[in-house]
Every structure is written in structure tokens, then in C-alpha cells.
Amino acid sequence: MTEKKLPLNEDKLREFALYAGTPFHIYDGRAIRENAVSMMNAFSWSEGFINYFAVKALPNIAILRLLGEAGFGADCSSLPELKLAAAAGIPGERIMFSSNDTADEEFREAFQMGAIINLDDISHIDDVIRVCGSLPETLSFRYNPGPERTGNAIIGNPVEAKYGVTHDQLCECYRKAAEHGVKHFMLHTMVASNELNEDYIVETARMLFALVGEIRRETGIIIEQVDLGGGIGIPYRPEETAISFHHLSARIKDMYSEMIEGKGLSPLRLSFECGRCITGPHGWLIAKVLHVAHKYKDYAGLDACMADLMRPALYGAYHHITVLGKESAATRHLYDVTGSLCENNDKFAIDRALPELEQGDILAIHDTGAHGHSMGFNYNAKLRHAEYLITDDGIYCIRRAETYEDYIRTMMDPPVLRAEWQ
């Protein structure tokens, strides 16, 4: 079981909601830092261990800086994410750039800043050489196990995935990279998302450890670091239980002793690229009930919408909801909790048992610290809302609310004729 806590006591959170105006996302920086340190400590037996925080989960400079200070790096997948990591003070050697249908300027930026480039296909070797003039001294390849593994509901079946190098191509990738001057090699995979079955993560480590030995036998190349990807889930539902970093680490350490140290393949650094399990449980979307409607069903309409949190609409995902001031009230009423978009799937919950709701009630939607604000959009010309960070000395605004002027800033009115093209 997982207790669903609020970042502040009910009175203070309600007071802040009235002060700041809803909706907004708020994050507990103290808990995020503690969680990051816990992960680093759990895997401290692996010299040089690092978690490359998945920037896509919560792309905010203040969050990245906080995590960088805790020893994390950054996992980036686009040019703006690379720039965000650099702006947060994370050095290039602690940035993993995972390539997928990558533009030339993205390869160039990653190369120039000294980020670790993680290639997604054997053909990308030639692309990097064409764009950058050479391969970097350190290079990683992302492995797709195909039929060897089954994916989960979010990330899909590896055989159907566009990501990663096949088993038949993998050794050839390392041979070709070595021929072009690469001196340090890494191996990466990403085969799960939001996974609460610890065995799945352990089996990923087993798969990569076996590949380290295979690559050494087939090519003579020494793999210096394996990245187990992300995928560690969080307990969105109260009845679920989080994976323990320390318990997971102990199981992987036993396997490392047998498969790496026992076969003369050490030292081998470990890394992850977890995002969700680091910040996810420590974020909340705070919204206000605008209307309670009784139609064929009962509806509670909020001032937030799926533009603020799209996981329920996209995946049918569960997010726990607390009604401030009614935490102990009986949950005898079933509501569809909805937003105001012109889409009928704009719902945070369907047939959710909650206390009786009234206009003006403040709701805290839990576990929005990853893939919440970051997956937002502007459909229906909805403006993006503010983000706040709780620290030891107060609450900071780390992203102001978007204005209409922000929204139209890139529009050309009147339109500009591209005469030079004609």
C-alpha cells in the first residue's frame, strides 16, 4: 500500500491555491532531492554510478539543477533538452543523448558539448561522421532485443518498436565504431515503462550483462558501462507498492558478482535513465471545481483539462484525487472528473468514488511530477499553467503561467511574403 500524501498540509495548500490561482502544478523539491540521493546511495557499490534523469519527464531548469546537484546527469532526446541540461549546469560528460530519427543539428550539438551519443541504428554511425567529421571517443548503442523480450503496455513489443539495434547488427556496430576511432564503449537498452515488477528490471540487467560477455568474445571490445534505461514505475494507485532502490540494487549486485566479476568482465559501470520514479510521486496538479452537473452521469468540471495532464485520456491512466478539506468524508458519489476541451475524452477520472463535490472545491491530482506538465499542449488555444517548487525556504515559481501574448508570439500578423523564395 502507498499513502497518498499532500505536499503541504490541507490549510496551507488551500491558502496557496487561493493566492496563486488554479490550476497549477506544484512539486516537492525536498522529497525529490531525498529520492535522488536514495537512488545514488543504493547503487554506490558501482563506482561511477549515475542516473541520467529523463528530461522529457519534467523539463524544467530548476528541477534539472536540483537533480544535478544531487549527482544526477540528464537523458536528452532533442536539441532543446540538450540546451536545458546545459543551462542547468550539467556538464556534457553527464548527459546521455539518445538518438531517434535524429536531425543533423542535434548530432552536432551533442558532439560539440561532449555529451554521450547513444545511437539507435547502425546507419547512424555514418550520419555522425558526416555531420561531425568523426565519431566521439565514447559511444553507446541502444539495443533492441526483439523476440527475446516482451515489452509492457506503454512501451510496446520490442519487435514492433522503432528503437534500437537488432541482435544481429550489434557486434557489427561496435566493430565499425572501433574502426573509426572510438575508444570507450557503452551499451544501453530501454524495454519497459512504468514497470512495478522488480523482476523485469533485474532481467534487463541479466540481458545486458550477458551481452557484455558476448560482445567481448565476438569482437574483443570492452564495454565500460551499461545503461539499464528507465522504466521503474511508481504506484499511481494506493494499493500498489513502489520498487525499493536498495532491494533492486542488492539483486543486481548479486548478478554482477556472478556474471561480470566472476567472468573477468569488471569493472563495469552501471547507470539508469529514470525520470518518472524520481519526480513522479512528488508532483500534484491543483485544480478547482467550476461546475457540478447531473446528466446521465454526474460530472465535476475543473478549471484544468487534459492540456494540463493528458495521461488519463491518452492511456486510461489512474491518478489519485484528494478533495482538500474532505479527506475523511465518505466517498459515496461517482463522478466523471472532466476538463473544458471540446473532446469527450477530456477526463481525469471516470466513475470515480469521491466525497460529494461542490462548486469551488479544490482538488489535488496526485503523481503528476512526471509526464504531467511536460506533455501539455495548446489545443483549443488553452494556455499552459504555472509550475511551483517547494524548497526548504519557501515556494518558488519555476515557470510562470503562459499568457495570450506568449501564445501568439510566433504568429505572423500580417503574414510575411517569402519573396526571396519566389
Coordinates of C-alpha atoms in Angstrom, one line a residue:
M1 CA 0.0 0.0 0.0
T2 CA 1.1 3.6 -0.7
E3 CA -0.2 6.5 1.3
K4 CA -1.2 9.4 -0.9
K5 CA 0.2 12.5 0.8
L6 CA -0.1 16.2 0.0
P7 CA 3.0 18.4 -0.3
L8 CA 1.7 20.8 2.3
N9 CA -1.0 20.5 5.0
E10 CA -4.5 21.0 3.7
D11 CA -4.9 24.5 5.1
K12 CA -1.6 25.8 3.6
L13 CA -2.3 24.2 0.2
R14 CA -5.7 25.7 0.0
E15 CA -4.3 29.1 1.1
F16 CA -1.7 28.9 -1.6
A17 CA -4.2 27.8 -4.2
L18 CA -6.3 30.9 -3.5
Y19 CA -3.2 33.1 -3.6
A20 CA -1.7 31.6 -6.8
G21 CA -4.9 30.9 -8.7
T22 CA -5.7 27.4 -10.1
P23 CA -4.8 25.4 -12.0
F24 CA -1.1 24.8 -11.4
H25 CA 1.5 22.0 -10.9
I26 CA 3.5 22.0 -7.7
Y27 CA 6.5 19.8 -6.8
D28 CA 8.1 18.9 -3.5
G29 CA 11.8 19.7 -4.1
R30 CA 12.7 18.3 -0.7
A31 CA 11.2 14.9 -1.5
I32 CA 12.7 14.9 -5.0
R33 CA 16.2 15.5 -3.6
E34 CA 15.8 12.9 -1.0
N35 CA 14.6 10.3 -3.6
A36 CA 17.6 11.1 -5.9
V37 CA 20.1 10.7 -3.0
S38 CA 18.5 7.4 -2.0
M39 CA 19.0 6.0 -5.5
M40 CA 22.6 7.2 -5.7
N41 CA 23.3 5.6 -2.3
A42 CA 21.6 2.4 -3.2
F43 CA 23.9 1.8 -6.2
S44 CA 27.1 3.3 -4.7
W45 CA 28.7 -0.1 -4.9
S46 CA 29.0 0.5 -8.6
E47 CA 31.9 3.0 -9.0
G48 CA 30.8 5.9 -11.1
F49 CA 27.1 5.0 -11.0
I50 CA 24.9 7.7 -12.4
N51 CA 21.2 8.2 -13.2
Y52 CA 20.6 10.2 -16.3
F53 CA 17.4 11.9 -15.4
A54 CA 14.9 11.6 -18.3
V55 CA 14.4 15.3 -19.1
K56 CA 11.2 14.5 -21.0
A57 CA 9.6 13.6 -17.7
L58 CA 9.9 17.1 -16.2
P59 CA 11.8 19.6 -18.4
N60 CA 12.4 22.5 -16.1
I61 CA 15.8 24.1 -15.5
A62 CA 15.1 24.4 -11.7
I63 CA 14.3 20.7 -11.4
L64 CA 17.4 19.7 -13.5
R65 CA 19.6 21.9 -11.4
L66 CA 18.3 20.4 -8.2
L67 CA 19.0 16.8 -9.6
G68 CA 22.4 17.8 -11.0
E69 CA 23.4 18.9 -7.5
A70 CA 22.3 15.5 -6.2
G71 CA 24.8 13.8 -8.6
F72 CA 22.4 13.0 -11.5
G73 CA 23.0 13.6 -15.2
A74 CA 20.5 14.1 -17.9
D75 CA 19.0 11.9 -20.5
C76 CA 18.1 14.0 -23.6
S77 CA 16.3 13.3 -26.8
S78 CA 16.1 16.6 -28.6
L79 CA 18.1 19.8 -29.1
P80 CA 16.0 21.9 -26.6
E81 CA 16.5 19.2 -24.0
L82 CA 20.3 19.3 -24.5
K83 CA 20.2 23.1 -24.1
L84 CA 18.0 22.8 -20.9
A85 CA 20.5 20.4 -19.4
A86 CA 23.4 22.7 -20.2
A87 CA 21.5 25.7 -18.8
A88 CA 21.0 23.7 -15.5
G89 CA 24.8 23.4 -15.3
I90 CA 25.0 19.6 -16.1
P91 CA 28.3 19.0 -17.9
G92 CA 28.4 17.2 -21.2
E93 CA 30.0 14.0 -19.8
R94 CA 26.9 13.6 -17.6
I95 CA 24.5 14.0 -20.5
M96 CA 23.2 11.0 -22.5
F97 CA 21.8 11.9 -25.9
S98 CA 19.6 9.0 -27.2
S99 CA 19.3 9.3 -30.9
N100 CA 16.0 8.5 -32.7
D101 CA 15.3 9.8 -36.2
T102 CA 17.9 12.4 -35.3
A103 CA 18.4 15.7 -37.1
D104 CA 21.9 16.8 -38.1
E105 CA 21.9 19.8 -35.8
E106 CA 21.1 17.6 -32.9
F107 CA 24.0 15.3 -33.5
R108 CA 26.2 18.3 -34.0
E109 CA 25.1 19.9 -30.7
A110 CA 25.6 16.7 -28.7
F111 CA 29.0 16.1 -30.2
Q112 CA 30.2 19.7 -29.6
M113 CA 29.0 19.8 -26.0
G114 CA 30.7 16.4 -25.2
A115 CA 27.5 14.5 -24.5
I116 CA 27.5 10.7 -24.7
I117 CA 25.8 9.9 -28.0
N118 CA 23.6 6.8 -27.9
L119 CA 23.0 5.6 -31.4
D120 CA 19.7 3.9 -32.4
D121 CA 20.7 2.3 -35.7
I122 CA 23.8 1.1 -37.5
S123 CA 23.3 3.7 -40.2
H124 CA 23.6 6.5 -37.7
I125 CA 27.4 5.8 -37.5
D126 CA 27.8 7.3 -41.0
D127 CA 25.5 10.2 -40.2
V128 CA 27.6 11.2 -37.2
I129 CA 30.8 11.1 -39.2
R130 CA 29.2 13.1 -42.0
V131 CA 27.8 15.8 -39.6
C132 CA 30.6 15.9 -37.1
G133 CA 33.7 14.9 -39.1
S134 CA 34.4 11.9 -36.8
L135 CA 32.9 9.7 -34.1
P136 CA 33.4 10.8 -30.5
E137 CA 35.9 8.9 -28.3
T138 CA 33.0 7.5 -26.3
L139 CA 30.0 6.0 -28.0
S140 CA 26.9 4.0 -26.9
F141 CA 24.5 1.8 -28.8
R142 CA 20.9 1.2 -27.9
Y143 CA 19.9 -2.5 -28.1
N144 CA 16.5 -3.8 -29.2
P145 CA 16.1 -7.4 -28.0
G146 CA 13.3 -8.2 -30.4
P147 CA 11.6 -11.5 -29.6
E148 CA 14.0 -12.1 -26.7
R149 CA 11.8 -9.9 -24.5
T150 CA 8.3 -8.7 -24.2
G151 CA 7.5 -5.0 -23.7
N152 CA 4.8 -3.7 -21.4
A153 CA 1.6 -1.8 -22.3
I154 CA 3.2 1.6 -22.5
I155 CA 6.5 0.9 -24.4
G156 CA 5.1 -1.9 -26.6
N157 CA 6.6 -5.1 -28.0
P158 CA 10.3 -4.7 -28.9
V159 CA 9.7 -6.5 -32.3
E160 CA 7.3 -3.6 -33.2
A161 CA 9.5 -0.9 -31.8
K162 CA 11.3 1.7 -34.0
Y163 CA 14.0 1.9 -31.3
G164 CA 17.4 0.2 -31.2
V165 CA 19.9 -2.0 -32.9
T166 CA 19.0 -5.7 -33.5
H167 CA 21.0 -8.6 -32.1
D168 CA 22.4 -9.5 -35.5
Q169 CA 23.6 -5.9 -36.0
L170 CA 25.0 -5.2 -32.6
C171 CA 28.6 -6.6 -32.8
E172 CA 29.0 -5.1 -36.3
C173 CA 28.1 -1.7 -34.8
Y174 CA 30.9 -2.0 -32.2
R175 CA 33.4 -3.2 -34.8
K176 CA 32.6 -0.4 -37.2
A177 CA 32.8 2.2 -34.4
A178 CA 36.2 0.9 -33.3
E179 CA 37.5 1.1 -36.9
H180 CA 36.5 4.8 -36.8
G181 CA 38.5 5.6 -33.7
V182 CA 36.0 5.1 -30.8
K183 CA 38.0 4.2 -27.7
H184 CA 35.3 3.8 -25.0
F185 CA 32.1 1.8 -25.4
M186 CA 28.7 1.7 -23.7
L187 CA 25.6 -0.4 -24.1
H188 CA 22.1 0.7 -23.5
T189 CA 18.5 -0.6 -23.7
M190 CA 15.0 0.6 -22.8
V191 CA 12.4 -2.1 -22.8
A192 CA 9.9 -1.1 -20.1
S193 CA 8.0 2.0 -18.9
N194 CA 6.2 2.4 -15.6
E195 CA 7.1 -1.1 -14.5
L196 CA 6.4 -2.1 -10.9
N197 CA 7.5 -5.7 -11.3
E198 CA 11.1 -5.7 -10.0
D199 CA 11.9 -8.9 -11.8
Y200 CA 11.5 -7.1 -15.2
I201 CA 14.3 -4.7 -14.3
V202 CA 16.5 -7.5 -12.9
E203 CA 16.1 -9.5 -16.1
T204 CA 17.1 -6.4 -18.1
A205 CA 20.3 -6.3 -16.2
R206 CA 20.8 -10.0 -16.8
M207 CA 20.3 -9.5 -20.6
L208 CA 22.8 -6.7 -20.7
F209 CA 25.4 -8.5 -18.6
A210 CA 25.2 -11.4 -21.0
L211 CA 25.6 -9.1 -24.0
V212 CA 28.8 -7.6 -22.4
G213 CA 30.3 -11.1 -22.4
E214 CA 29.1 -11.9 -25.9
I215 CA 30.5 -8.6 -27.4
R216 CA 33.9 -9.3 -25.7
R217 CA 34.0 -12.8 -27.2
E218 CA 32.9 -11.8 -30.7
T219 CA 34.8 -8.5 -31.1
G220 CA 37.4 -8.2 -28.3
I221 CA 35.8 -4.9 -27.4
I222 CA 35.4 -4.0 -23.7
I223 CA 32.1 -2.5 -22.7
E224 CA 32.8 0.0 -19.9
Q225 CA 29.3 1.0 -18.9
V226 CA 25.8 -0.5 -19.3
D227 CA 22.7 1.7 -19.1
L228 CA 19.6 -0.2 -17.9
G229 CA 17.3 2.5 -19.3
G230 CA 14.4 3.8 -17.3
G231 CA 11.1 2.1 -16.8
I232 CA 11.0 1.9 -13.0
G233 CA 7.3 2.7 -12.3
I234 CA 5.5 4.4 -9.5
P235 CA 2.4 3.3 -7.5
Y236 CA -0.3 5.5 -9.0
R237 CA -2.9 3.5 -7.2
P238 CA -2.9 3.4 -3.4
E239 CA -3.0 -0.4 -3.4
E240 CA 0.3 -0.6 -5.4
T241 CA 3.8 -0.7 -3.9
A242 CA 6.9 1.2 -5.1
I243 CA 10.1 -0.7 -6.1
S244 CA 12.8 -0.3 -3.4
F245 CA 16.0 1.1 -4.9
H246 CA 18.0 -0.7 -2.2
H247 CA 16.3 -4.1 -2.7
L248 CA 16.6 -3.8 -6.5
S249 CA 20.3 -2.9 -6.2
A250 CA 21.1 -5.8 -4.0
R251 CA 19.7 -8.3 -6.6
I252 CA 21.6 -6.6 -9.4
K253 CA 24.8 -6.6 -7.3
D254 CA 24.5 -10.4 -6.8
M255 CA 24.1 -10.9 -10.5
Y256 CA 27.0 -8.6 -11.2
S257 CA 29.2 -10.6 -9.0
E258 CA 28.4 -13.8 -10.9
M259 CA 28.1 -12.6 -14.5
I260 CA 30.6 -9.7 -14.6
E261 CA 33.2 -10.1 -11.8
G262 CA 33.0 -13.9 -12.0
K263 CA 33.8 -13.9 -15.7
G264 CA 36.6 -11.3 -15.7
L265 CA 34.5 -8.6 -17.2
S266 CA 34.8 -6.0 -14.5
P267 CA 35.0 -3.1 -13.9
L268 CA 31.7 -2.3 -15.5
R269 CA 29.8 0.9 -14.5
L270 CA 26.0 0.9 -14.2
S271 CA 23.6 3.6 -15.0
F272 CA 19.9 4.2 -15.4
E273 CA 17.9 6.9 -17.1
C274 CA 14.9 7.0 -14.7
G275 CA 12.7 10.0 -14.7
R276 CA 9.2 9.0 -13.5
C277 CA 10.2 7.2 -10.3
I278 CA 12.4 10.2 -9.3
T279 CA 9.9 13.1 -9.6
G280 CA 6.6 11.5 -10.4
P281 CA 5.3 10.9 -6.9
H282 CA 6.3 14.3 -5.8
G283 CA 4.1 16.4 -8.1
W284 CA 0.5 17.5 -7.9
L285 CA -2.0 19.2 -10.3
I286 CA -4.1 21.6 -8.2
A287 CA -7.4 22.5 -9.7
K288 CA -10.8 23.9 -8.8
V289 CA -14.3 22.6 -9.4
L290 CA -16.1 25.0 -11.7
H291 CA -19.3 23.1 -12.2
V292 CA -21.1 20.1 -10.8
A293 CA -23.6 18.7 -13.4
H294 CA -26.1 16.0 -13.2
K295 CA -26.9 14.5 -16.6
Y296 CA -27.0 10.8 -17.5
K297 CA -24.0 10.7 -15.2
D298 CA -22.6 13.1 -12.6
Y299 CA -19.8 15.4 -13.8
A300 CA -17.3 17.5 -11.9
G301 CA -15.9 20.0 -14.3
L302 CA -12.5 21.5 -13.4
D303 CA -10.6 24.6 -14.4
A304 CA -7.8 22.2 -15.6
C305 CA -8.1 20.0 -18.6
M306 CA -6.2 17.3 -20.4
A307 CA -3.9 20.0 -21.8
D308 CA -2.5 20.1 -18.2
L309 CA -2.4 16.3 -17.7
M310 CA -3.1 14.0 -20.7
R311 CA -2.1 10.6 -19.3
P312 CA -5.7 9.7 -18.3
A313 CA -7.0 10.5 -21.7
L314 CA -4.0 9.0 -23.6
Y315 CA -3.5 5.8 -21.6
G316 CA -6.6 5.5 -19.5
A317 CA -4.2 6.0 -16.6
Y318 CA -5.3 6.3 -13.0
H319 CA -4.3 9.4 -10.9
H320 CA -5.5 9.5 -7.3
I321 CA -7.6 12.6 -6.4
T322 CA -7.8 14.2 -3.0
V323 CA -10.5 16.8 -2.2
L324 CA -9.0 19.3 0.1
G325 CA -10.9 19.5 3.4
K326 CA -12.9 16.4 2.6
E327 CA -10.1 13.8 3.1
S328 CA -12.1 12.0 5.8
A329 CA -15.5 12.3 4.1
A330 CA -17.3 9.3 2.8
T331 CA -16.7 8.6 -0.9
R332 CA -20.3 7.8 -1.8
H333 CA -20.6 9.7 -5.1
L334 CA -19.5 8.6 -8.5
Y335 CA -18.2 11.4 -10.8
D336 CA -16.6 11.7 -14.1
V337 CA -14.0 14.4 -13.4
T338 CA -13.6 16.5 -16.6
G339 CA -12.0 19.4 -18.3
S340 CA -13.3 22.0 -20.7
L341 CA -11.7 20.9 -24.0
C342 CA -14.0 20.1 -27.0
E343 CA -13.1 16.4 -26.6
N344 CA -15.2 13.9 -24.8
N345 CA -12.1 12.0 -23.6
D346 CA -11.0 15.1 -21.6
K347 CA -11.4 13.3 -18.3
F348 CA -9.2 12.9 -15.3
A349 CA -11.3 10.1 -13.9
I350 CA -14.3 8.1 -14.9
D351 CA -16.9 6.8 -12.4
R352 CA -14.5 7.8 -9.5
A353 CA -15.9 7.5 -6.0
L354 CA -15.3 10.8 -4.3
P355 CA -16.9 12.9 -1.5
E356 CA -19.9 15.0 -2.6
L357 CA -18.4 17.8 -4.6
E358 CA -19.4 21.4 -4.7
Q359 CA -18.5 24.4 -6.9
G360 CA -15.2 25.9 -5.6
D361 CA -13.8 22.7 -4.1
I362 CA -10.0 22.4 -4.5
L363 CA -8.8 19.1 -5.9
A364 CA -5.2 17.7 -5.7
I365 CA -4.5 15.2 -8.5
H366 CA -1.5 13.1 -7.4
D367 CA 1.6 11.8 -9.1
T368 CA 1.9 14.5 -11.8
G369 CA 5.6 15.1 -11.2
A370 CA 6.5 13.3 -14.4
H371 CA 4.8 13.4 -17.8
G372 CA 2.3 15.9 -16.5
H373 CA 3.1 19.5 -17.4
S374 CA 5.7 18.2 -19.9
M375 CA 3.1 16.5 -22.1
G376 CA 0.8 19.6 -22.2
F377 CA -0.3 21.3 -25.4
N378 CA -2.3 24.3 -26.6
Y379 CA -5.4 22.7 -28.3
N380 CA -8.5 24.9 -28.1
A381 CA -5.9 27.7 -27.6
K382 CA -5.6 26.6 -23.9
L383 CA -2.7 28.4 -22.2
R384 CA -0.1 26.4 -20.2
H385 CA -0.2 26.9 -16.5
A386 CA 2.4 27.7 -13.9
E387 CA 4.8 25.4 -12.0
Y388 CA 5.9 25.8 -8.4
L389 CA 8.7 24.2 -6.4
I390 CA 8.6 23.7 -2.6
T391 CA 12.0 24.1 -1.0
D392 CA 13.4 24.3 2.5
D393 CA 12.9 28.1 2.5
G394 CA 9.6 28.5 0.7
I395 CA 7.7 28.1 -2.5
Y396 CA 9.3 29.3 -5.8
C397 CA 7.6 29.9 -9.1
I398 CA 9.8 27.9 -11.6
R399 CA 7.6 28.5 -14.7
R400 CA 5.1 31.3 -14.9
A401 CA 1.7 30.8 -16.5
E402 CA 1.6 31.4 -20.2
T403 CA -0.2 34.5 -21.5
Y404 CA -2.2 35.2 -24.7
E405 CA 0.8 37.3 -25.8
D406 CA 3.1 34.3 -25.4
Y407 CA 0.7 32.1 -27.3
I408 CA 0.6 34.4 -30.4
R409 CA 4.3 35.5 -30.2
T410 CA 5.3 33.2 -33.2
M411 CA 2.2 34.1 -35.3
M412 CA 2.8 36.4 -38.3
D413 CA 0.1 39.1 -38.5
P414 CA 0.1 40.4 -41.1
P415 CA 1.6 37.4 -42.9
V416 CA 5.1 37.8 -44.3
L417 CA 5.6 37.1 -48.0
R418 CA 8.7 34.9 -48.6
A419 CA 9.7 36.9 -51.7
E420 CA 13.3 35.5 -51.6
W421 CA 11.9 32.0 -52.2
Q422 CA 10.0 33.1 -55.3

